Every structure is written in C-alpha cells, then in structure tokens.
Short mmCIF file of C-alpha atoms (C1' of nucleotides) in Angstrom, two decimals:
data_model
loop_
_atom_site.label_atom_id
_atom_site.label_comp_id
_atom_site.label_asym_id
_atom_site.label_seq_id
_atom_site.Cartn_x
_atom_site.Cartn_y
_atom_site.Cartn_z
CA UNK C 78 -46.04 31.19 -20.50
CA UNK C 79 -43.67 34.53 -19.89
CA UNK C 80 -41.93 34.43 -22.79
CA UNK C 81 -38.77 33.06 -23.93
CA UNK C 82 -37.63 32.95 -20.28
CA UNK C 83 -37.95 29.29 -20.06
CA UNK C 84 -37.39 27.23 -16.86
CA UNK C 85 -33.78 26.60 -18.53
CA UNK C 86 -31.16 29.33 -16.67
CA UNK C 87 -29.80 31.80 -18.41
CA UNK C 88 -26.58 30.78 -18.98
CA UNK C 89 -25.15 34.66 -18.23
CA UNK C 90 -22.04 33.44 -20.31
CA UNK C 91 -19.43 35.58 -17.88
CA UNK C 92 -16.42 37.55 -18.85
CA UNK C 93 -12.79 36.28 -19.06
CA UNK C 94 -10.84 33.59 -20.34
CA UNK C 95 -12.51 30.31 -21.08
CA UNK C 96 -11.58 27.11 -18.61
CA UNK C 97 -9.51 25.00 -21.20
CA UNK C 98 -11.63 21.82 -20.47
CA UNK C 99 -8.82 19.23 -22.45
CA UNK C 100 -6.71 20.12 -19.80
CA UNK C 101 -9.04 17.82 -17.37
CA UNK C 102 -8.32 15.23 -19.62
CA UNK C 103 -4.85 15.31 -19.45
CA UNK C 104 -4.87 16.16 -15.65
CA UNK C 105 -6.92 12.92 -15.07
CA UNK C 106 -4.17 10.72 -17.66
CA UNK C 107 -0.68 12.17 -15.80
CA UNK C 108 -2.96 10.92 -12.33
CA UNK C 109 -3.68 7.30 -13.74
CA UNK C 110 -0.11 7.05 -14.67
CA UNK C 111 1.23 7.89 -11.55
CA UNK C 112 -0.80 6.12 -9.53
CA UNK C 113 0.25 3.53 -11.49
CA UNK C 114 3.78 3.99 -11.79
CA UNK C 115 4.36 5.16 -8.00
CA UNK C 116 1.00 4.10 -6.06
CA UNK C 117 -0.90 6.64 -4.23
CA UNK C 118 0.71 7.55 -1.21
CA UNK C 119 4.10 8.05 -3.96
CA UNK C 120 1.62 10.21 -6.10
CA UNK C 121 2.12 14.26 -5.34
CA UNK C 122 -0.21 16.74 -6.63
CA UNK C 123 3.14 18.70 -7.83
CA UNK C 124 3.69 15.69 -9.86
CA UNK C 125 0.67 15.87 -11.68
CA UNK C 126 0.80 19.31 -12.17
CA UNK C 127 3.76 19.31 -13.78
CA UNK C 128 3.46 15.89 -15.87
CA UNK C 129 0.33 17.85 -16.82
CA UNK C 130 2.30 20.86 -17.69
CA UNK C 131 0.23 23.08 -15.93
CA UNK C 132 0.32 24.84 -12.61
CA UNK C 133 -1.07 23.38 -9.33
CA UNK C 134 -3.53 25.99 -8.96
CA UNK C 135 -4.81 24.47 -11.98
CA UNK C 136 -5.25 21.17 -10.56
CA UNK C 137 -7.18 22.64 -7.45
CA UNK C 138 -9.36 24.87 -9.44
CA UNK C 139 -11.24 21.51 -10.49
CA UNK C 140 -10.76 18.89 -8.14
CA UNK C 141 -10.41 19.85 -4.15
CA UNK C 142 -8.46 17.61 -2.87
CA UNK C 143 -6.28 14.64 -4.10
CA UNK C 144 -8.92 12.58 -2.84
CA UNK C 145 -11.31 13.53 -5.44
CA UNK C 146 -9.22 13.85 -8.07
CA UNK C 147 -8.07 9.93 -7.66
CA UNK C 148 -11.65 9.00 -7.47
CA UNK C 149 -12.50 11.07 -10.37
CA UNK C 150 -9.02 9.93 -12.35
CA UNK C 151 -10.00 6.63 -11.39
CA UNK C 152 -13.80 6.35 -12.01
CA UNK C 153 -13.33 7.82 -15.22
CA UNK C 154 -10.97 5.54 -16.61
CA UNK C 155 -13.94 3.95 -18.41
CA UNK C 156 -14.14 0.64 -20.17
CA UNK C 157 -13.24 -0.96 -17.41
CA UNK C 158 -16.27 -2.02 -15.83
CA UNK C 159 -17.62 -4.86 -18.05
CA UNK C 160 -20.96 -6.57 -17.65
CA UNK C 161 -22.45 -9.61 -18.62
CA UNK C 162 -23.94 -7.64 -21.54
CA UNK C 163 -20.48 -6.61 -22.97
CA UNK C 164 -19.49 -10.33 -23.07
CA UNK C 165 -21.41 -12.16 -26.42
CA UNK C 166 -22.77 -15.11 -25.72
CA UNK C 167 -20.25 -17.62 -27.62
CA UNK C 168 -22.05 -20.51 -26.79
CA UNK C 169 -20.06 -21.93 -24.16
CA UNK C 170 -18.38 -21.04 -21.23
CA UNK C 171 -14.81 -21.77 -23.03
CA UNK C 172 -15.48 -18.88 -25.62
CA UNK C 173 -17.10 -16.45 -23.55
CA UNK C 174 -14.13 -16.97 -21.31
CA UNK C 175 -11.42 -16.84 -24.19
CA UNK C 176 -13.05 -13.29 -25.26
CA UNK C 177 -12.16 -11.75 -22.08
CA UNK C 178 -8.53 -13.27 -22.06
CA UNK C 179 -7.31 -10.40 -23.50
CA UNK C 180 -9.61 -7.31 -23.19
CA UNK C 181 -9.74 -7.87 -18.85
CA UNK C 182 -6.98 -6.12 -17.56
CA UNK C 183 -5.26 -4.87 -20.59
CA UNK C 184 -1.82 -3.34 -20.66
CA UNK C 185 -1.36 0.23 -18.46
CA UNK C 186 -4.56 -0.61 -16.24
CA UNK C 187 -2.03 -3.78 -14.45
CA UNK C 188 0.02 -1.18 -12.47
CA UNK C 189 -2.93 1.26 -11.37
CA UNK C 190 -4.79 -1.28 -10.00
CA UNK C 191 -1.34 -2.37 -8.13
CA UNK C 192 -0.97 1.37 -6.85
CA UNK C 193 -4.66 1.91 -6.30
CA UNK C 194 -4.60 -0.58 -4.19
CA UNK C 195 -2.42 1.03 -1.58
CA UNK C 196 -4.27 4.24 -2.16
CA UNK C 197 -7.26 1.85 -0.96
CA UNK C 198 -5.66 0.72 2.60
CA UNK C 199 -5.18 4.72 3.39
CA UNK C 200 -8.44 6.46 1.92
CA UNK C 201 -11.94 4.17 3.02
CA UNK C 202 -13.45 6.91 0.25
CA UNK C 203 -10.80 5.44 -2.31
CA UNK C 204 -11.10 1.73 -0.78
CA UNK C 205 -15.12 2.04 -1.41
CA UNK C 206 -14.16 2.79 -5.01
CA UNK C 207 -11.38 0.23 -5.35
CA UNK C 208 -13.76 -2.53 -4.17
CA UNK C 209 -16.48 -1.32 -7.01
CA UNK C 210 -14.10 -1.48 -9.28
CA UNK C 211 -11.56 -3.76 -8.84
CA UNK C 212 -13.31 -6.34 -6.58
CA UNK C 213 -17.50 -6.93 -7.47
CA UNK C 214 -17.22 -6.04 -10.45
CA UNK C 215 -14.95 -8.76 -11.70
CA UNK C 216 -16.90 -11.16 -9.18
CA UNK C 217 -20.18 -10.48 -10.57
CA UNK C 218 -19.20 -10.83 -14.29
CA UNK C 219 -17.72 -14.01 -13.73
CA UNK C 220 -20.99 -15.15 -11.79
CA UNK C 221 -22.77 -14.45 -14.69
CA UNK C 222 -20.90 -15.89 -16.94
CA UNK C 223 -20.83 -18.80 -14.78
CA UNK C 224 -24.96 -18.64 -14.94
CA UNK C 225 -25.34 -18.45 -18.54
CA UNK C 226 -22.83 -21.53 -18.95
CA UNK C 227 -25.55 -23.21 -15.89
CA UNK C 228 -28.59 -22.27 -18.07
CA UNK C 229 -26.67 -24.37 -21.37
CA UNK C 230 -26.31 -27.19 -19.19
CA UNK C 231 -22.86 -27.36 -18.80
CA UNK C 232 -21.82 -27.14 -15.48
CA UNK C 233 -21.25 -30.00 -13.16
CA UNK C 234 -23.50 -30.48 -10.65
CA UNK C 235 -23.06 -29.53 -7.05
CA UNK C 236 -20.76 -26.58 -8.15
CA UNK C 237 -19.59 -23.98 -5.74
CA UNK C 238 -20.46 -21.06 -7.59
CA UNK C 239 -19.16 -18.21 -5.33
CA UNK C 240 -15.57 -20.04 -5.05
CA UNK C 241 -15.04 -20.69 -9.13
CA UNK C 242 -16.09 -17.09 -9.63
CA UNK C 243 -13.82 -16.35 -7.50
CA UNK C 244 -10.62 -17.91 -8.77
CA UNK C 245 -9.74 -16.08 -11.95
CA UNK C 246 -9.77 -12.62 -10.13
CA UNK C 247 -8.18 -14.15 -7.18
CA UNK C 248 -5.33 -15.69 -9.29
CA UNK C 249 -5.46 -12.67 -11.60
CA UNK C 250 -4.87 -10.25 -8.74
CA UNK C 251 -2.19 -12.32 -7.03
CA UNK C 252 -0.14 -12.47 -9.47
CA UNK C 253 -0.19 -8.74 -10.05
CA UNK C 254 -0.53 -7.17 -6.58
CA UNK C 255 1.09 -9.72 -4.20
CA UNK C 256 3.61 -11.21 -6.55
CA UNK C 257 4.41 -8.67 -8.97
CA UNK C 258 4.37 -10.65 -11.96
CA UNK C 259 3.19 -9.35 -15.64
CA UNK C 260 -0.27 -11.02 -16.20
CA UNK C 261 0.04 -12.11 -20.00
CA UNK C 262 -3.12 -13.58 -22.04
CA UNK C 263 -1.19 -17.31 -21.67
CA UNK C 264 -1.53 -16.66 -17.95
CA UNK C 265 -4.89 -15.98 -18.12
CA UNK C 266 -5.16 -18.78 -20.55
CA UNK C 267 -3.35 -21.30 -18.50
CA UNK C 268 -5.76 -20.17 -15.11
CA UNK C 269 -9.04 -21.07 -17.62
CA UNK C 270 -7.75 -23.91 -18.85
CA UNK C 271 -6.05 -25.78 -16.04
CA UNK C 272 -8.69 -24.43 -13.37
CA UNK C 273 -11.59 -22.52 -14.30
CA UNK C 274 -12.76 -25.12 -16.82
CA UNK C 275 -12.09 -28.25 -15.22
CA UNK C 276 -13.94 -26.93 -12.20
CA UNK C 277 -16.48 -25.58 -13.80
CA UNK C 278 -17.13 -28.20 -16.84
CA UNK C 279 -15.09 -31.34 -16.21
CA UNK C 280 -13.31 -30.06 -19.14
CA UNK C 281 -9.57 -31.10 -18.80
CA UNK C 282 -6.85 -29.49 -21.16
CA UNK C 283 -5.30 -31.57 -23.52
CA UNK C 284 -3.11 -34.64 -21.94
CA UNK C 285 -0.52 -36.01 -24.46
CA UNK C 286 0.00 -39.43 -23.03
CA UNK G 228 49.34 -22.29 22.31
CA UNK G 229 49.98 -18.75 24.25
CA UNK G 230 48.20 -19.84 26.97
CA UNK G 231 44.66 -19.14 28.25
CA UNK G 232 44.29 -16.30 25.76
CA UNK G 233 42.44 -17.57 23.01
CA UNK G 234 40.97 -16.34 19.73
CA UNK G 235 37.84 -15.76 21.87
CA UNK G 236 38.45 -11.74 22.28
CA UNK G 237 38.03 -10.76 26.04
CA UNK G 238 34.60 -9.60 26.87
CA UNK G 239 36.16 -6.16 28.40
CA UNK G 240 32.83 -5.90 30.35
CA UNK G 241 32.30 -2.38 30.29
CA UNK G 242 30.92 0.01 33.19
CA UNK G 243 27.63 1.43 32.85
CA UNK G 244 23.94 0.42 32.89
CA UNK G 245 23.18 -2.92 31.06
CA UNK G 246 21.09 -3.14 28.16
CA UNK G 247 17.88 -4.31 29.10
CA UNK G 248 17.43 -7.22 26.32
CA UNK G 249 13.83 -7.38 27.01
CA UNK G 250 13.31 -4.22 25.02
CA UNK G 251 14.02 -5.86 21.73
CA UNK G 252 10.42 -8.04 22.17
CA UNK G 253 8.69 -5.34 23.13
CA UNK G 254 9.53 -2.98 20.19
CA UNK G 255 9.55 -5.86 18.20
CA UNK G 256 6.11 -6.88 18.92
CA UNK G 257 4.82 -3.22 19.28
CA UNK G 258 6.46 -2.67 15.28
CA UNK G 259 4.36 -5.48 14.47
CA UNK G 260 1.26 -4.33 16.04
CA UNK G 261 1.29 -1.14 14.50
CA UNK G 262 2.09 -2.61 11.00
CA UNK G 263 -0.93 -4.63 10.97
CA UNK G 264 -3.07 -1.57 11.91
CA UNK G 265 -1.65 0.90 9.93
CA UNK G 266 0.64 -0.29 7.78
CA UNK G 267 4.22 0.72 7.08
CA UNK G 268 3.38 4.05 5.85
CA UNK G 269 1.30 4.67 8.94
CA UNK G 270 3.28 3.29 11.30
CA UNK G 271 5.96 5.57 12.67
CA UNK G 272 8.95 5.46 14.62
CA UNK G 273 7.26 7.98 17.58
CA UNK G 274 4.07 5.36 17.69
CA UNK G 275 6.42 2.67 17.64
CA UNK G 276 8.03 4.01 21.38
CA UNK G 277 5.27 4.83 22.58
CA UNK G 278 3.49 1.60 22.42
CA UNK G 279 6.93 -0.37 23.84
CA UNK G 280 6.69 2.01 26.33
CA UNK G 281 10.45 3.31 25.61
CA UNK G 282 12.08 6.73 24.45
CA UNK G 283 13.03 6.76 20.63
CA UNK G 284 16.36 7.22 21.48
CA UNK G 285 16.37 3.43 22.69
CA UNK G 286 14.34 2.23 19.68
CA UNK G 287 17.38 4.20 17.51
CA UNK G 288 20.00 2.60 19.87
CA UNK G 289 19.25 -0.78 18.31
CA UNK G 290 18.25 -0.23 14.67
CA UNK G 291 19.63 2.18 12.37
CA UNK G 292 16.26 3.45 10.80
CA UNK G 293 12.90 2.25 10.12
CA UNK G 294 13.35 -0.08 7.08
CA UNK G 295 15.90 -2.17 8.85
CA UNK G 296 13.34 -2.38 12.47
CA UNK G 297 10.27 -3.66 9.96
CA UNK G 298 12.90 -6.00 8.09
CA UNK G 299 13.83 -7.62 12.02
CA UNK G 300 10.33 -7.26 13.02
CA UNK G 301 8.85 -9.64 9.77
CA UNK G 302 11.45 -11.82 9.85
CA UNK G 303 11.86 -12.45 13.48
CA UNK G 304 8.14 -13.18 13.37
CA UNK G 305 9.00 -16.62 13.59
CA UNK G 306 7.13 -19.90 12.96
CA UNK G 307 5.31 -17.85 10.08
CA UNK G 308 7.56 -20.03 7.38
CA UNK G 309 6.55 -23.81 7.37
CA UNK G 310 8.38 -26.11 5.40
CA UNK G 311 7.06 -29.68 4.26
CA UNK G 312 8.94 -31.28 7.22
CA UNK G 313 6.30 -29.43 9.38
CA UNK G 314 3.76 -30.82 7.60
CA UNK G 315 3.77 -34.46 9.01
CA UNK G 316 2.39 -36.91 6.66
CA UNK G 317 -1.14 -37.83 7.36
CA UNK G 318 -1.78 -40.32 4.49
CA UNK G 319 -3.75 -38.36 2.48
CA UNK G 320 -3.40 -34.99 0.62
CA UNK G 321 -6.62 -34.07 1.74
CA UNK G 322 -5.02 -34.85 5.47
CA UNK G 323 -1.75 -32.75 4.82
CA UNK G 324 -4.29 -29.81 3.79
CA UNK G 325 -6.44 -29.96 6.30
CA UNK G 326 -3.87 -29.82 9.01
CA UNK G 327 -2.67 -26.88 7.80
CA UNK G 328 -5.90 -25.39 7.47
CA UNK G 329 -6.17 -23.26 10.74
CA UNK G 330 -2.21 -22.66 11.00
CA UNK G 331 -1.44 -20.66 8.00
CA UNK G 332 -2.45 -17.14 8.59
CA UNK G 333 -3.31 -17.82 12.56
CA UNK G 334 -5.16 -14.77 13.91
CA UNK G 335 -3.06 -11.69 14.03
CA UNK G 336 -0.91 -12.19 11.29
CA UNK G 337 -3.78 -11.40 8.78
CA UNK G 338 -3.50 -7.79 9.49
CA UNK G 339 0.49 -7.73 9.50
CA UNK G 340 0.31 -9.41 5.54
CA UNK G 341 -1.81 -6.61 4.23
CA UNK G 342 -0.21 -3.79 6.04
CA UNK G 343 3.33 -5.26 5.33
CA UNK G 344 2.09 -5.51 1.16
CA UNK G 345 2.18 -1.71 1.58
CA UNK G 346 5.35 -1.56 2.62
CA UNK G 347 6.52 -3.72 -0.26
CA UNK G 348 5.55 -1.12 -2.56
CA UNK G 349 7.73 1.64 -1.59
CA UNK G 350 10.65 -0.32 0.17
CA UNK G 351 12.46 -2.69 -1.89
CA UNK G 352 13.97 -4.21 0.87
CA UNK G 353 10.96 -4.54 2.59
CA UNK G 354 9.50 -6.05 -0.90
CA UNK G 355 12.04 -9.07 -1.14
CA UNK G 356 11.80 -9.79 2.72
CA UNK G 357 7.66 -9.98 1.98
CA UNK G 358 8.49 -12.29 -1.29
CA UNK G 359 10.25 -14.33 0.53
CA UNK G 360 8.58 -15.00 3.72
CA UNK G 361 4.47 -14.81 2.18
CA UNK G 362 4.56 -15.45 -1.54
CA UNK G 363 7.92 -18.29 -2.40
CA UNK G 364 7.34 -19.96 0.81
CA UNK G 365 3.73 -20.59 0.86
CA UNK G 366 3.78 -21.55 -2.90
CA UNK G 367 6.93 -23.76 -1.85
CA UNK G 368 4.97 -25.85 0.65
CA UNK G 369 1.83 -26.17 -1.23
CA UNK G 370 4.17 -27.39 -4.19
CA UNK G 371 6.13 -30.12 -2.00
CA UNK G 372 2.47 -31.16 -0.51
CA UNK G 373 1.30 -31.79 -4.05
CA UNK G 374 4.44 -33.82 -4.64
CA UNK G 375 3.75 -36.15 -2.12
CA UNK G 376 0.40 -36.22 -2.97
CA UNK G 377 1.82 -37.10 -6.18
CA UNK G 378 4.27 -39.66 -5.34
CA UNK G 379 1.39 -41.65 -3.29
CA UNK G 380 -0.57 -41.87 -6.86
CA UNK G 381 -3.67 -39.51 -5.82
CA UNK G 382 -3.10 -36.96 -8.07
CA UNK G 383 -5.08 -36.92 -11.55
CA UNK G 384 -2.79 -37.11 -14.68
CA UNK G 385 -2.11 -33.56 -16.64
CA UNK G 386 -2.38 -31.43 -13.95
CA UNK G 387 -0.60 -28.38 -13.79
CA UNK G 388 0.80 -28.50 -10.62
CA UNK G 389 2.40 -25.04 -10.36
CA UNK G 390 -1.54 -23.47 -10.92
CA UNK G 391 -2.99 -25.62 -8.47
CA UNK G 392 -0.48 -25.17 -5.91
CA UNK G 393 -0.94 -21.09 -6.73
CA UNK G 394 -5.01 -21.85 -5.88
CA UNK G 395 -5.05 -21.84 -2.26
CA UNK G 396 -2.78 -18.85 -1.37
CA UNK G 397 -4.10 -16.51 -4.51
CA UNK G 398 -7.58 -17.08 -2.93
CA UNK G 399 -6.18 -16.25 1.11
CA UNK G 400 -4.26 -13.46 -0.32
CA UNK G 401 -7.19 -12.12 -2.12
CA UNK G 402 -9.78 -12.34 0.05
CA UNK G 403 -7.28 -10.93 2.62
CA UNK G 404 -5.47 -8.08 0.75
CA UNK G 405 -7.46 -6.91 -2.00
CA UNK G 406 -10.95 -7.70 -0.72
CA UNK G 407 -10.25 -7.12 2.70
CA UNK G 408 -12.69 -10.03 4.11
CA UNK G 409 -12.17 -12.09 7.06
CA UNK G 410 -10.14 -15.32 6.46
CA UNK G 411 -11.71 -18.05 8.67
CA UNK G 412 -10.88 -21.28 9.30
CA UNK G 413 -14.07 -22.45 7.12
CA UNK G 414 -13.16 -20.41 4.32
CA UNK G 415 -9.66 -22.22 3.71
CA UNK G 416 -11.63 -24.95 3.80
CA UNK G 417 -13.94 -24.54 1.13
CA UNK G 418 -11.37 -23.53 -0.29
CA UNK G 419 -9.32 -26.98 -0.33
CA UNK G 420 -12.85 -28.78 -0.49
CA UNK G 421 -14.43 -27.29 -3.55
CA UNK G 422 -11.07 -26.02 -5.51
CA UNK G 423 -7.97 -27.73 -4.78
CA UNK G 424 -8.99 -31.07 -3.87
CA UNK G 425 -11.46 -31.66 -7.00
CA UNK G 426 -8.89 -30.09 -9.42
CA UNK G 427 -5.84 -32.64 -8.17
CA UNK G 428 -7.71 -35.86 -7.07
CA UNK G 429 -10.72 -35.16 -8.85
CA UNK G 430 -12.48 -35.54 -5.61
CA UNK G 431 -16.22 -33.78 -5.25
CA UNK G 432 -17.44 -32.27 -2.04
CA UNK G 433 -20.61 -34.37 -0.80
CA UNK G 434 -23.73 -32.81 -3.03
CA UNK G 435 -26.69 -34.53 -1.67
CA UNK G 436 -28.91 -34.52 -4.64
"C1'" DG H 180 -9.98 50.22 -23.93
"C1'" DG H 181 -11.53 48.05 -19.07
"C1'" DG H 182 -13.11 44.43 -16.12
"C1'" DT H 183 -12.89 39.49 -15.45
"C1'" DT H 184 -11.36 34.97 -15.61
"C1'" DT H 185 -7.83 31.41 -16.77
"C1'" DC H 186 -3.34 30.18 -17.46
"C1'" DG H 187 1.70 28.37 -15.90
"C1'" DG H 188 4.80 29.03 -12.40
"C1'" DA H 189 6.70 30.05 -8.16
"C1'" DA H 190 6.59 31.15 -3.44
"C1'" DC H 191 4.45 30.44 0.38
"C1'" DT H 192 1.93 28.02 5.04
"C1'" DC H 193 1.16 24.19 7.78
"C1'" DG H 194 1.40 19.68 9.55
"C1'" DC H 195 3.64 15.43 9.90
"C1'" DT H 196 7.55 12.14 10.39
"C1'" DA H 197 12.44 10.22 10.33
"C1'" DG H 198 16.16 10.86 12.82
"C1'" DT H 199 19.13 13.53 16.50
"C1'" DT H 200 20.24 15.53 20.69
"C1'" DC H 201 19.54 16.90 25.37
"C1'" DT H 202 17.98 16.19 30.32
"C1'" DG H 203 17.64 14.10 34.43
"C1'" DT H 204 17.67 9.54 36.48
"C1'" DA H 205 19.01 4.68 37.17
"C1'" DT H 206 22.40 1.01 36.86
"C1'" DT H 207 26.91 -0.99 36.76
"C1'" DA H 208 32.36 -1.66 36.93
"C1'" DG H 209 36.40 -0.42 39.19
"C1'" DC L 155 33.08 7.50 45.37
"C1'" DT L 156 33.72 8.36 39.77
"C1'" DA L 157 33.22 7.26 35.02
"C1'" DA L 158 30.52 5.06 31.69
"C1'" DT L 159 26.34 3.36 29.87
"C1'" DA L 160 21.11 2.83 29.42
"C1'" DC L 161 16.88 4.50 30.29
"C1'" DA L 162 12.08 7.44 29.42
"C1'" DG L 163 10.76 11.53 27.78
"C1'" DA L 164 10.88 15.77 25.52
"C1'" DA L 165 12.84 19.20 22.44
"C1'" DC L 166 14.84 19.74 18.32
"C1'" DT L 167 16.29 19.63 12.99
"C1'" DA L 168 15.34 18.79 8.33
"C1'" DG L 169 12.68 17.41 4.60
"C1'" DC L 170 8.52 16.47 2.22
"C1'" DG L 171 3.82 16.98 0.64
"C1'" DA L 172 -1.07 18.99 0.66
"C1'" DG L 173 -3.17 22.96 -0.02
"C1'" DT L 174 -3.07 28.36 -0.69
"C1'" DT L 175 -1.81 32.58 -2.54
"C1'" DC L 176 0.31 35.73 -5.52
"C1'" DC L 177 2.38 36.98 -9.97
"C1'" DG L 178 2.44 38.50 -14.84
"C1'" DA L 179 0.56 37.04 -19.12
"C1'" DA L 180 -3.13 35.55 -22.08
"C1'" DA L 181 -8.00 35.18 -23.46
"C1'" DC L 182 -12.58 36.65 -23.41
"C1'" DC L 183 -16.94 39.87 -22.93
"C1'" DC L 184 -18.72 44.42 -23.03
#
DNA sequence: GGGTTTCGGAACTCGCTAGTTCTGTATTAG
DNA sequence: CTAATACAGAACTAGCGAGTTCCGAAACCC
C-alpha cells in the first residue's frame, strides 16, 4: 500500500459552475414528446432546446448528435421493457394476459412508438433500437407467457407458437402505426378474447344464443 | 342545332413540339421506385428525373409539386385494390384465401407500403390516399370474404368478424412495416392456416401426433 | 478577487431539397 | 421559313435543419 492514494482517481473536483444534471432529464422528456408528437424526421434539435428551455449548446454539450440523443431519450424511457418476470404468474394464461391489458403500451408511449418508427426507416442505429424495443421484446414476453400457460397444460395441441405470439403485437401495432387508431384496454381486451385465447386455449368468449 | 359546331370545344391544335405521353409512366414508375427505397422523405424531386431520365422542368410541367406526383403515383398503381368480385368464389373460405395468398402484396409493392407509411406521417394527403388504398380496402375484402364464408354456413358461431378479418393484414403489415421481415408467399399462409382459418371454421392445421 | 465552467440565447456555417428559370436543341402547325 | 411548344440538363433561389461558435451572465473553486 502507498497510502490513501487508492486505485480510485482522484476526482480533481475542477473549477466553475456545476453541469445542472436535471436538465438531462428534462432534455430527454421534451425529445420523447416530440418524437411522439411530430416523429423523428419532424423532431429539430431547436425544438428541444427550446421545449427544454435551454440553449442548443446545451443539448450538444451532452449528447453529439440527434442520433444519440434519440437513442438515449429513447432507451431511457424505462419501464417499458417487460419480462416474463414482471408478469405474476396468475395461474392461467387469461389472467396473466388481463394484467398486461393495461400496463403494455400505456398512454404517451402510443405516439412515440408511432414516430419512432419513422425515425427507424431513416437511422439503421435507431431501427436496431426500435426492433429491441418495440419488436422482440413484445415477441419474447408473449412467448413466454405462452410457455408458462404450455407448462399448466392448457394449450391446445399442435399450436403454432411463433404465429399466436405474434398476433397481439401485430394487431396492437396495426392499429396504432398503420391505422392510426387509439389502442384502448377494450381493444386489447377484445384481441385476447376473440383471438389470442381461442387460439391459444379453445377458450371462446361468451356466446349469448 | 347551329350546325357542325357542337358543345365539343375545337381542339385548336396548337404549334409546337408534342408532349411525349410516355413520360408520365416513366416518372410514374421511377416515383414509385424511389418511394419503396427511400421513402417519401428520401425520395426527391432531382432523383425522381434523374431515374426517368428527364429534366425537372418536365417532371414540374405535369405535377404541381411533390405531394400531388406521390398521390398519382400510389393511386395510379393500379390493380393494388381488389374487391370481392375479384375474388371468384372457390367453394370454400379456405379456397377464397388461398387464392389470394400470393397476389396481395406481389413482389415490389412490399417496399412501396413501408416507404409510402412514412409519407403518411407528415402528408395528410398522402395519409388518406394510404388509408384508403392499404388499410379500408384490404380490411374491406377480408370482411366481404368472411361474409361469404358466412353465408355458406362455415363460419363458427360468436365470432367477431371485424377482429378476424383485421388478423391477416395486421400480421402482413407488421411483419412488413414494423419488423421489416420478408413477406413470402408461405408466411401468408401460415398465416391463414394456423390463425384465421382455426379462429372462423375452427379448422386445425394437420398435427401429426 | 481571478480563473474556469455552465448557463440561455442568438448568430452563424454548411448541406440538402423543393421549386424556378435559363439554355440550346428538337418537334410541330401554319 | 417563323412562331410556339417540349425536351434534357444545368444553374439558380429560398428555406430549413444539424451542428458550431460567440456572447454576457451566473455559479463554483482557489
């Protein structure tokens, strides 16, 4: 040992004013929300400086490019990414289902992933992240979900796994990106019910006749 | 009557170089090309020329501005809309589906979907024209195929034929647009084999087990 | 205080694209 | 022939957006 001059660098705590760090926050919110509101290629870095209220320079003092800042703005706009471990096993593949209806896709995140999207056609960097995001993620949950309901025994046999995964995603994202239509929780209800399920389970909604 | 001069107004046949018609293909087809590779944003008016082998002066002689020569370019993209009269009836839904199977989307038009989606988003006029021709007509057809299907007693009872009709062009679109995969002729097939056929006639894909 | 860094804001550079105009040539009617 | 039109191609205008730089003020360390 030396001393108290550990391996850990000295952290020479230079001069001048401080870097206001909530400002990244609030650079990184004004980006989601105009990605969202006007899609990438509509997004301008003077826009987010000043729905920020702060100047440009700002902006490029953290992030490089408005490459990286998307990225960033859009990698960090946790709780998005769910896994099979966020989803409590209910029991059966009905409730595990129902518990998602709302919390997948809630509120503000509908129109970023509509305007990410476009960023994702011009930037392969920003389509990379758009596919982690928006596209195997959501495919892999529902796999799982789709295994554990397998495991209970309550799948029918000779099930094309890949495809059902598939569908509430596929239907999800239609809707949104190609249609433009508000995804509400009886939308997503009505895709599990009327298609997911009876797929899945032989489980058929209730027929009054 | 006045004579031989009718309502028709007189062609005054004016001097001067004809317009060669020809030209409205070409720029037609070139607008197309470079939609489906680079979408609206990337597709510009110089490119556009360039490839139809004209000046932009004659692209400008026959429409006013780039919004109106995508609008002419998608819809003059003809036998893209099918209507159930196109559909001749074979009997059987699964028939009528599998018919259609390698005609919707043929080949190039893949690419001209997802790069027209972008222009959706920041033309409005672009957006209806895409509503029209790629999200109410396909949904249109699939819904009048599930009538017949309907009327000919194959469908199951309870089903909700707006979601099922929905299936088959929310999983194209998807795979197409948002994960950006290949659409092959055995995709739409497994498609209609293990998703829309079990969900309206109940019918399973062979499982040899 | 003095040196240093951050701040918001504004003024730039630079490249790209829609749309226009010009240039020289070819085609057509009278 | 002449006048009018269309053509390919190139030069041009005008606007917009990414990224840079400069300003005066504020915040921080010594």
């Amino acid at each position: 040992m030396l001393g108290n001059d550990e391996d850990v660098v000295e952290i020479p705590r230079r001069p001048g004013r401080r870097r206001d760090e909530s400002k990244d926050d609030v650079i990184m919110t004004a980006t989601r929300q105009l990605i969202a509101e006007r899609g990438y290629e509509g997004m301008t870095m003077d826009a987010v400086a000043e729905r920020a209220g702060t100047g440009k320079a700002t902006v490029y003092r953290r992030w490089p490019s408005k490459v990286e800042l998307t990225v960033d703005a859009v990698v960090c706009g946790r709780g998005m990414i769910l896994t099979i471990d966020d989803v409590p096993d209910t029991g059966s593949l009905r409730g595990d289902l129902m518990s998602l209806r709302g919390i997948q896709d809630s509120g503000r995140n509908d129109a970023l992933m509509s305007g990410l999207h476009a960023a994702a056609q011009s930037d392969p960097q920003v389509g990379k992240l758009f596919h982690e995001q928006f596209v195997t993620a959501r495919m892999a949950l529902m796999y799982a979900l789709l295994e554990r309901a397998q495991e209970r025994g309550e799948l029918l046999p000779g099930i094309d796994l890949e495809m059902v995964a598939t569908i509430a995603p596929a239907m999800i994202a239609y809707r949104k990106v190609v249609a433009g239509k508000k995804v509400s929780a009886e939308y997503t209800e009505r895709v599990i019910e009327h298609l997911v399920l009876p797929l899945a389970t032989g489980e058929r909604p209730d027929v009054q006749a």
